[in-house]
Amino acid sequence: MRITTITRYLRQAAQLLVISSLLMTGIAHARDYQIEVVLFENVDGRDLTAGGLYFPKLGRSLRLGTEDAVAAGFIPLEQNLSLAENAKSIAASRRYRLIRHLSWRQPGLAVDDAIPVRISLGETIPLYLPGSISEYQDFIPASADTSPERERKINTSTVNGSIKVHLGRFLHMDAQLVFTDIETQQSFRLSQSRKMRSRELHYIDNPRFGILTRILPIEDPEGSVPEAESTDNDEPIESAPEFIDENNREPGPEE
């Protein structure tokens, strides 16, 4: 009888541990994060070719600052930006051109629940797409002029695409972006799914443009964002790619 009682207590204790673990997992996944992204152009890459024009094939996404984005918990941030000095270095550089410094708050969600943030920056560029795009997965070939094969008109921008941050065992960032040079009529594609460590500075690029990014957990119960912190990785962009640990650098495809 005593053994039965002990066994019952052990089972109950095990059940409580499982429930506690699930609750803690839910709490961790409910944590909000500050996403910070600095997009920049590589000036030395202006003579490169990329095989034509492209438009990103995007699904559901949210535009920062819209009612839908706010309702989903995606809030633009303008203060306490940890990459402000990096952005200033890029803006002052002759090798790079600052495109935009963005930051937003969002909930940490699993990959199936996470929603990409729509990125549309720079000049408006008209393109023509094929009538059927079902055969294309990430990027759709386009033309600057209409033709019998490409009659569907659509506007793109200098940088167009999306950035999606989601949680699994680790944080992940999926970047699906197209940089279009209106003068050379070339589009450079960047498609990367990157495992991220929170608080660390990460560098993703291809020969034409790139991203500096950092993700910070927001743990303040009142919802304030963390104060900007300086780290040993915050080196000037002029020394890229040595300005960041090579383990954190993820080159994009040379397209």
XYZ file of C-alpha atoms in Angstrom:
255
model
C 0.000 0.000 0.000
C 2.813 2.334 0.924
C 4.561 1.639 -2.384
C 1.330 2.440 -4.245
C 1.021 5.749 -2.405
C 4.624 6.690 -3.180
C 4.124 5.763 -6.828
C 1.002 7.946 -6.993
C 2.884 10.899 -5.492
C 5.742 10.436 -7.957
C 3.305 10.421 -10.870
C 1.614 13.574 -9.600
C 4.985 15.263 -9.171
C 5.968 14.302 -12.712
C 2.695 15.697 -14.060
C 3.264 18.963 -12.197
C 6.753 19.225 -13.675
C 5.397 18.706 -17.196
C 2.669 21.321 -16.681
C 5.195 23.748 -15.195
C 7.521 23.204 -18.146
C 4.722 23.888 -20.619
C 3.699 27.031 -18.768
C 7.277 28.302 -18.702
C 7.617 27.580 -22.422
C 4.460 29.552 -23.089
C 5.755 32.456 -21.032
C 9.088 32.434 -22.883
C 7.352 32.369 -26.246
C 5.041 35.195 -25.187
C 8.034 37.481 -24.567
C 8.334 40.462 -26.858
C 11.495 41.332 -28.747
C 13.028 44.489 -30.121
C 14.134 43.916 -33.702
C 16.685 46.355 -35.075
C 17.770 46.414 -38.716
C 20.179 48.677 -40.592
C 19.971 48.297 -44.379
C 22.831 49.604 -46.491
C 24.055 49.644 -50.083
C 27.551 48.539 -51.079
C 28.710 51.393 -53.327
C 31.562 49.316 -54.776
C 28.989 46.888 -56.176
C 27.282 49.360 -58.492
C 28.984 47.913 -61.575
C 27.851 44.363 -60.841
C 25.203 42.562 -62.874
C 22.533 40.258 -61.513
C 20.840 38.697 -64.514
C 17.876 41.033 -64.839
C 14.979 42.360 -62.804
C 13.027 40.535 -60.095
C 10.074 41.061 -57.799
C 9.742 39.276 -54.424
C 6.900 36.783 -54.191
C 5.365 37.567 -50.816
C 2.541 36.111 -48.813
C 0.801 37.698 -45.871
C 2.851 40.465 -44.250
C 2.410 43.529 -42.054
C 3.449 47.109 -42.753
C 4.796 48.842 -39.684
C 2.637 51.720 -38.494
C -0.645 50.300 -39.793
C -3.635 49.366 -37.635
C -3.213 45.693 -38.493
C 0.414 45.759 -37.375
C -0.407 47.485 -34.087
C -3.246 45.028 -33.416
C -0.804 42.147 -33.933
C 1.693 43.669 -31.489
C 4.158 45.068 -34.045
C 5.134 48.550 -32.825
C 7.698 50.849 -34.526
C 10.467 52.027 -32.189
C 12.538 55.188 -32.487
C 14.331 55.367 -29.132
C 16.983 53.273 -27.382
C 18.405 52.033 -30.687
C 21.581 50.055 -30.075
C 22.831 50.348 -33.677
C 22.621 54.140 -33.891
C 26.413 54.548 -34.000
C 26.722 51.844 -36.656
C 24.138 53.645 -38.774
C 26.066 56.914 -38.374
C 29.284 55.205 -39.484
C 27.556 53.856 -42.572
C 26.067 57.252 -43.406
C 29.533 58.837 -43.173
C 31.236 56.105 -45.200
C 32.324 56.358 -48.833
C 32.070 52.601 -49.305
C 28.462 52.269 -48.167
C 25.188 54.156 -48.394
C 22.683 54.031 -45.561
C 19.266 52.980 -46.850
C 17.290 52.908 -43.600
C 17.617 52.224 -39.880
C 14.497 50.401 -38.673
C 13.410 49.063 -35.318
C 10.206 47.537 -34.046
C 8.758 45.571 -31.174
C 7.002 42.274 -31.846
C 5.863 39.144 -30.024
C 8.028 36.051 -30.177
C 5.995 33.525 -32.145
C 6.572 30.058 -33.555
C 7.381 29.820 -37.245
C 3.810 28.897 -38.258
C 2.350 31.842 -36.327
C 4.987 34.489 -37.021
C 4.136 37.232 -39.517
C 6.727 38.860 -41.804
C 7.257 42.616 -41.718
C 6.954 44.178 -45.158
C 9.986 46.195 -46.264
C 9.493 48.772 -49.030
C 12.114 51.530 -49.181
C 13.423 54.010 -51.724
C 12.227 54.987 -55.170
C 9.105 53.608 -56.819
C 10.003 51.487 -59.848
C 7.374 50.162 -62.294
C 7.835 46.565 -63.427
C 5.971 44.064 -65.590
C 5.393 40.486 -64.424
C 4.200 37.294 -66.134
C 0.462 36.680 -66.037
C 0.979 33.440 -64.103
C 3.413 33.410 -61.182
C 2.530 30.061 -59.599
C 5.710 28.385 -60.848
C 7.969 30.831 -59.009
C 8.830 30.305 -55.354
C 10.662 33.322 -53.900
C 11.385 35.728 -56.742
C 9.486 36.513 -59.941
C 11.382 37.544 -63.107
C 10.290 40.970 -64.318
C 10.854 43.500 -67.091
C 11.062 47.270 -67.255
C 8.799 47.280 -70.328
C 5.650 45.403 -71.221
C 5.739 42.396 -73.541
C 3.325 39.613 -74.551
C 4.896 37.407 -71.850
C 4.894 40.117 -69.173
C 1.857 42.384 -69.216
C 1.014 42.613 -65.525
C 2.177 46.004 -64.230
C 3.266 46.350 -60.612
C 5.355 48.811 -58.635
C 8.425 47.798 -56.698
C 10.905 49.901 -54.717
C 14.664 50.137 -54.336
C 14.485 47.598 -51.504
C 11.402 45.404 -51.499
C 10.556 42.250 -49.592
C 10.051 41.087 -46.030
C 11.815 40.202 -42.792
C 10.352 37.521 -40.555
C 11.520 36.777 -37.005
C 10.312 33.588 -35.347
C 11.061 31.279 -32.458
C 12.000 27.654 -32.464
C 14.683 26.267 -30.266
C 16.504 29.476 -31.197
C 15.556 32.829 -32.658
C 15.528 32.903 -36.448
C 15.404 35.695 -39.004
C 14.181 35.024 -42.548
C 15.159 37.813 -44.944
C 13.618 37.821 -48.417
C 14.672 41.064 -50.083
C 15.347 42.478 -53.531
C 17.569 45.494 -54.165
C 16.774 47.052 -57.562
C 19.150 49.510 -59.221
C 16.968 51.717 -61.395
C 19.929 52.981 -63.437
C 21.365 49.596 -64.417
C 17.980 47.796 -64.426
C 19.369 45.022 -62.240
C 17.835 43.345 -59.183
C 19.967 41.705 -56.500
C 18.244 39.025 -54.435
C 18.894 38.175 -50.813
C 17.167 35.113 -49.381
C 18.519 33.943 -46.051
C 17.164 32.041 -43.056
C 19.511 32.753 -40.188
C 19.740 31.419 -36.642
C 20.203 34.386 -34.314
C 21.549 34.837 -30.816
C 19.743 37.565 -28.939
C 21.820 40.642 -28.070
C 24.516 39.754 -30.628
C 25.233 41.816 -33.727
C 24.698 39.906 -36.975
C 25.742 40.768 -40.516
C 23.963 39.443 -43.617
C 24.922 40.606 -47.089
C 25.441 39.948 -50.748
C 27.825 41.944 -52.989
C 25.250 44.713 -53.583
C 23.574 45.385 -50.234
C 23.416 44.109 -46.694
C 21.829 44.113 -43.255
C 23.140 44.758 -39.772
C 20.729 43.392 -37.212
C 20.354 42.783 -33.507
C 17.471 41.265 -31.535
C 16.952 42.207 -27.891
C 14.498 40.494 -25.527
C 12.073 42.849 -23.797
C 11.687 41.676 -20.230
C 10.314 44.812 -18.569
C 6.781 43.962 -17.349
C 5.721 47.544 -18.042
C 6.621 47.082 -21.675
C 9.508 49.533 -22.017
C 12.260 48.613 -24.441
C 15.759 47.827 -23.172
C 18.354 50.566 -22.984
C 20.843 50.617 -25.842
C 24.026 48.784 -24.963
C 27.494 49.013 -26.446
C 29.327 45.756 -27.083
C 32.769 44.796 -28.314
C 31.243 43.924 -31.692
C 30.109 47.486 -32.411
C 32.950 48.433 -34.744
C 32.727 51.026 -37.543
C 31.359 49.809 -40.857
C 34.500 51.067 -42.637
C 36.319 47.951 -41.448
C 33.671 45.519 -42.757
C 33.589 42.586 -42.879
C 36.086 42.550 -39.993
C 33.828 44.842 -37.948
C 31.993 41.782 -36.680
C 32.943 38.271 -35.654
C 33.097 36.090 -38.774
C 30.924 33.519 -36.986
C 28.088 36.053 -37.123
C 28.542 36.929 -40.778
C 26.244 35.221 -43.274
C 27.024 36.015 -46.913
C 24.079 36.003 -49.253
C 24.009 34.471 -52.721
C 25.903 36.371 -55.374
C 22.920 37.033 -57.600
